[in-house]
Short mmCIF file of N, CA, C and O in Angstrom, two decimals:
data_model
loop_
_atom_site.label_atom_id
_atom_site.label_comp_id
_atom_site.label_asym_id
_atom_site.label_seq_id
_atom_site.Cartn_x
_atom_site.Cartn_y
_atom_site.Cartn_z
N MET A 1 21.30 30.97 2.61
CA MET A 1 21.72 29.66 3.05
C MET A 1 20.65 28.98 3.92
O MET A 1 20.42 27.79 3.80
N THR A 2 20.00 29.74 4.77
CA THR A 2 18.97 29.20 5.65
C THR A 2 17.78 28.69 4.83
O THR A 2 17.22 27.64 5.14
N VAL A 3 17.43 29.45 3.78
CA VAL A 3 16.31 29.04 2.92
C VAL A 3 16.63 27.71 2.25
O VAL A 3 15.77 26.83 2.12
N TYR A 4 17.87 27.53 1.82
CA TYR A 4 18.31 26.29 1.17
C TYR A 4 18.17 25.11 2.14
O TYR A 4 17.65 24.05 1.77
N ILE A 5 18.60 25.29 3.37
CA ILE A 5 18.52 24.21 4.37
C ILE A 5 17.06 23.87 4.67
O ILE A 5 16.69 22.69 4.75
N ILE A 6 16.22 24.88 4.81
CA ILE A 6 14.79 24.64 5.06
C ILE A 6 14.17 23.88 3.89
O ILE A 6 13.38 22.95 4.08
N GLY A 7 14.54 24.25 2.67
CA GLY A 7 14.01 23.56 1.49
C GLY A 7 14.43 22.11 1.43
O GLY A 7 13.62 21.22 1.14
N VAL A 8 15.68 21.84 1.71
CA VAL A 8 16.19 20.46 1.69
C VAL A 8 15.51 19.62 2.75
O VAL A 8 15.10 18.48 2.50
N VAL A 9 15.36 20.17 3.94
CA VAL A 9 14.69 19.43 5.03
C VAL A 9 13.23 19.17 4.68
O VAL A 9 12.71 18.08 4.91
N THR A 10 12.57 20.15 4.09
CA THR A 10 11.17 19.99 3.71
C THR A 10 11.00 18.90 2.65
O THR A 10 10.13 18.04 2.76
N ILE A 11 11.83 18.93 1.63
CA ILE A 11 11.76 17.92 0.56
C ILE A 11 12.06 16.53 1.13
O ILE A 11 11.38 15.56 0.79
N ALA A 12 13.05 16.43 1.99
CA ALA A 12 13.38 15.14 2.61
C ALA A 12 12.21 14.62 3.43
O ALA A 12 11.88 13.42 3.39
N ALA A 13 11.57 15.49 4.19
CA ALA A 13 10.42 15.08 5.00
C ALA A 13 9.26 14.62 4.13
O ALA A 13 8.61 13.60 4.41
N LEU A 14 9.00 15.33 3.05
CA LEU A 14 7.90 14.95 2.15
C LEU A 14 8.19 13.60 1.48
O LEU A 14 7.29 12.77 1.33
N LEU A 15 9.42 13.37 1.07
CA LEU A 15 9.77 12.08 0.47
C LEU A 15 9.66 10.95 1.48
O LEU A 15 9.21 9.85 1.15
N TRP A 16 10.04 11.22 2.74
CA TRP A 16 9.93 10.20 3.78
C TRP A 16 8.46 9.85 4.02
O TRP A 16 8.10 8.68 4.15
N ILE A 17 7.60 10.86 4.07
CA ILE A 17 6.16 10.63 4.26
C ILE A 17 5.59 9.84 3.09
O ILE A 17 4.80 8.91 3.28
N LEU A 18 5.99 10.17 1.88
CA LEU A 18 5.51 9.45 0.70
C LEU A 18 5.95 7.99 0.74
O LEU A 18 5.15 7.09 0.48
N ALA A 19 7.20 7.74 1.08
CA ALA A 19 7.70 6.36 1.15
C ALA A 19 6.97 5.57 2.23
O ALA A 19 6.60 4.40 2.02
N ALA A 20 6.74 6.17 3.38
CA ALA A 20 6.03 5.49 4.46
C ALA A 20 4.59 5.19 4.06
O ALA A 20 4.06 4.12 4.36
N SER A 21 3.97 6.11 3.37
CA SER A 21 2.59 5.91 2.92
C SER A 21 2.49 4.76 1.92
O SER A 21 1.60 3.92 2.01
N LEU A 22 3.41 4.72 0.99
CA LEU A 22 3.40 3.64 0.00
C LEU A 22 3.71 2.29 0.65
O LEU A 22 3.15 1.27 0.24
N ALA A 23 4.57 2.27 1.63
CA ALA A 23 4.88 1.01 2.33
C ALA A 23 3.65 0.51 3.08
O ALA A 23 3.37 -0.69 3.07
N ASN A 24 2.92 1.39 3.72
CA ASN A 24 1.70 0.98 4.44
C ASN A 24 0.65 0.46 3.48
O ASN A 24 -0.05 -0.50 3.78
N GLU A 25 0.53 1.08 2.31
CA GLU A 25 -0.44 0.62 1.32
C GLU A 25 -0.07 -0.77 0.83
O GLU A 25 -0.92 -1.62 0.66
N SER A 26 1.21 -1.01 0.63
CA SER A 26 1.67 -2.31 0.19
C SER A 26 1.37 -3.38 1.23
O SER A 26 0.94 -4.48 0.89
N ASP A 27 1.59 -3.06 2.49
CA ASP A 27 1.28 -4.01 3.56
C ASP A 27 -0.20 -4.33 3.60
O ASP A 27 -0.59 -5.48 3.80
N ALA A 28 -1.03 -3.35 3.40
CA ALA A 28 -2.48 -3.57 3.41
C ALA A 28 -2.89 -4.47 2.24
O ALA A 28 -3.74 -5.35 2.39
N GLU A 29 -2.28 -4.27 1.08
CA GLU A 29 -2.59 -5.12 -0.07
C GLU A 29 -2.15 -6.56 0.18
O GLU A 29 -2.84 -7.51 -0.18
N LYS A 30 -0.99 -6.74 0.82
CA LYS A 30 -0.52 -8.09 1.14
C LYS A 30 -1.48 -8.78 2.11
O LYS A 30 -1.80 -9.95 1.93
N ARG A 31 -1.92 -8.05 3.13
CA ARG A 31 -2.86 -8.64 4.10
C ARG A 31 -4.16 -9.02 3.41
O ARG A 31 -4.72 -10.08 3.67
N GLN A 32 -4.65 -8.17 2.53
CA GLN A 32 -5.89 -8.45 1.83
C GLN A 32 -5.73 -9.67 0.91
O GLN A 32 -6.61 -10.52 0.84
N LEU A 33 -4.59 -9.77 0.25
CA LEU A 33 -4.33 -10.90 -0.63
C LEU A 33 -4.24 -12.19 0.16
O LEU A 33 -4.82 -13.21 -0.22
N LEU A 34 -3.53 -12.17 1.29
CA LEU A 34 -3.42 -13.37 2.12
C LEU A 34 -4.77 -13.76 2.70
O LEU A 34 -5.08 -14.94 2.80
N GLN A 35 -5.56 -12.78 3.06
CA GLN A 35 -6.88 -13.07 3.61
C GLN A 35 -7.78 -13.71 2.55
O GLN A 35 -8.55 -14.61 2.85
N SER A 36 -7.66 -13.29 1.31
CA SER A 36 -8.50 -13.85 0.25
C SER A 36 -8.08 -15.27 -0.10
O SER A 36 -8.88 -16.07 -0.58
N TYR A 37 -6.80 -15.64 0.17
CA TYR A 37 -6.33 -16.99 -0.11
C TYR A 37 -6.65 -17.97 1.01
O TYR A 37 -6.61 -19.17 0.80
N SER A 38 -6.94 -17.46 2.20
CA SER A 38 -7.25 -18.38 3.30
C SER A 38 -8.59 -19.05 3.03
O SER A 38 -9.58 -18.41 2.69
N VAL A 39 -8.60 -20.35 3.18
CA VAL A 39 -9.81 -21.13 2.88
C VAL A 39 -10.45 -21.54 4.20
O VAL A 39 -9.82 -22.11 5.07
N SER A 40 -11.70 -21.20 4.31
CA SER A 40 -12.44 -21.57 5.51
C SER A 40 -13.35 -22.75 5.18
O SER A 40 -13.95 -22.82 4.11
N GLU A 41 -13.47 -23.70 6.10
CA GLU A 41 -14.31 -24.86 5.86
C GLU A 41 -15.79 -24.52 5.99
O GLU A 41 -16.64 -25.24 5.51
N GLU A 42 -16.10 -23.42 6.67
CA GLU A 42 -17.49 -23.07 6.91
C GLU A 42 -18.17 -22.45 5.69
O GLU A 42 -19.36 -22.55 5.53
N ARG A 43 -17.40 -21.82 4.84
CA ARG A 43 -17.99 -21.16 3.68
C ARG A 43 -17.23 -21.56 2.42
O ARG A 43 -16.05 -21.87 2.48
N PRO A 44 -17.90 -21.56 1.29
CA PRO A 44 -17.21 -21.91 0.05
C PRO A 44 -16.19 -20.85 -0.33
O PRO A 44 -16.29 -19.70 0.07
N GLU A 45 -15.22 -21.28 -1.12
CA GLU A 45 -14.17 -20.36 -1.55
C GLU A 45 -14.74 -19.30 -2.48
O GLU A 45 -15.51 -19.60 -3.38
N GLN A 46 -14.37 -18.06 -2.24
CA GLN A 46 -14.87 -16.96 -3.05
C GLN A 46 -13.74 -16.42 -3.90
O GLN A 46 -12.60 -16.35 -3.47
N VAL A 47 -14.09 -16.02 -5.12
CA VAL A 47 -13.12 -15.41 -6.02
C VAL A 47 -13.31 -13.91 -5.92
O VAL A 47 -14.41 -13.39 -6.06
N ARG A 48 -12.22 -13.19 -5.67
CA ARG A 48 -12.28 -11.74 -5.52
C ARG A 48 -11.46 -11.10 -6.63
O ARG A 48 -10.30 -11.41 -6.81
N TYR A 49 -12.11 -10.24 -7.38
CA TYR A 49 -11.43 -9.51 -8.44
C TYR A 49 -11.06 -8.12 -7.94
O TYR A 49 -11.87 -7.44 -7.34
N THR A 50 -9.85 -7.74 -8.19
CA THR A 50 -9.37 -6.43 -7.75
C THR A 50 -8.95 -5.62 -8.96
O THR A 50 -8.18 -6.09 -9.78
N GLU A 51 -9.49 -4.42 -9.05
CA GLU A 51 -9.10 -3.54 -10.16
C GLU A 51 -7.80 -2.86 -9.82
O GLU A 51 -7.58 -2.45 -8.69
N THR A 52 -6.94 -2.75 -10.81
CA THR A 52 -5.69 -2.03 -10.63
C THR A 52 -5.65 -0.86 -11.57
O THR A 52 -6.18 -0.91 -12.68
N LYS A 53 -5.06 0.22 -11.12
CA LYS A 53 -4.92 1.40 -11.95
C LYS A 53 -3.49 1.51 -12.42
O LYS A 53 -2.56 1.43 -11.61
N ARG A 54 -3.32 1.67 -13.71
CA ARG A 54 -1.98 1.79 -14.26
C ARG A 54 -1.93 3.01 -15.19
O ARG A 54 -2.93 3.37 -15.81
N ALA A 55 -0.78 3.58 -15.26
CA ALA A 55 -0.62 4.72 -16.15
C ALA A 55 -0.68 4.27 -17.59
O ALA A 55 -0.28 3.16 -17.94
N ALA A 56 -1.20 5.12 -18.45
CA ALA A 56 -1.34 4.75 -19.86
C ALA A 56 -0.01 4.81 -20.58
O ALA A 56 0.92 5.40 -20.21
#
């Protein structure tokens, strides 16, 4: 029974870490996207291409 509880807690912790990591990555992508859309009068607008990886 103790092994079962340890396993459940471990899996829950790993899933929580994974979810938090993906949320932080999403926030970073949003900040980068918003930063690329901001137009500065001092420099011309730049086009930024971002590669995305997708499963086949």
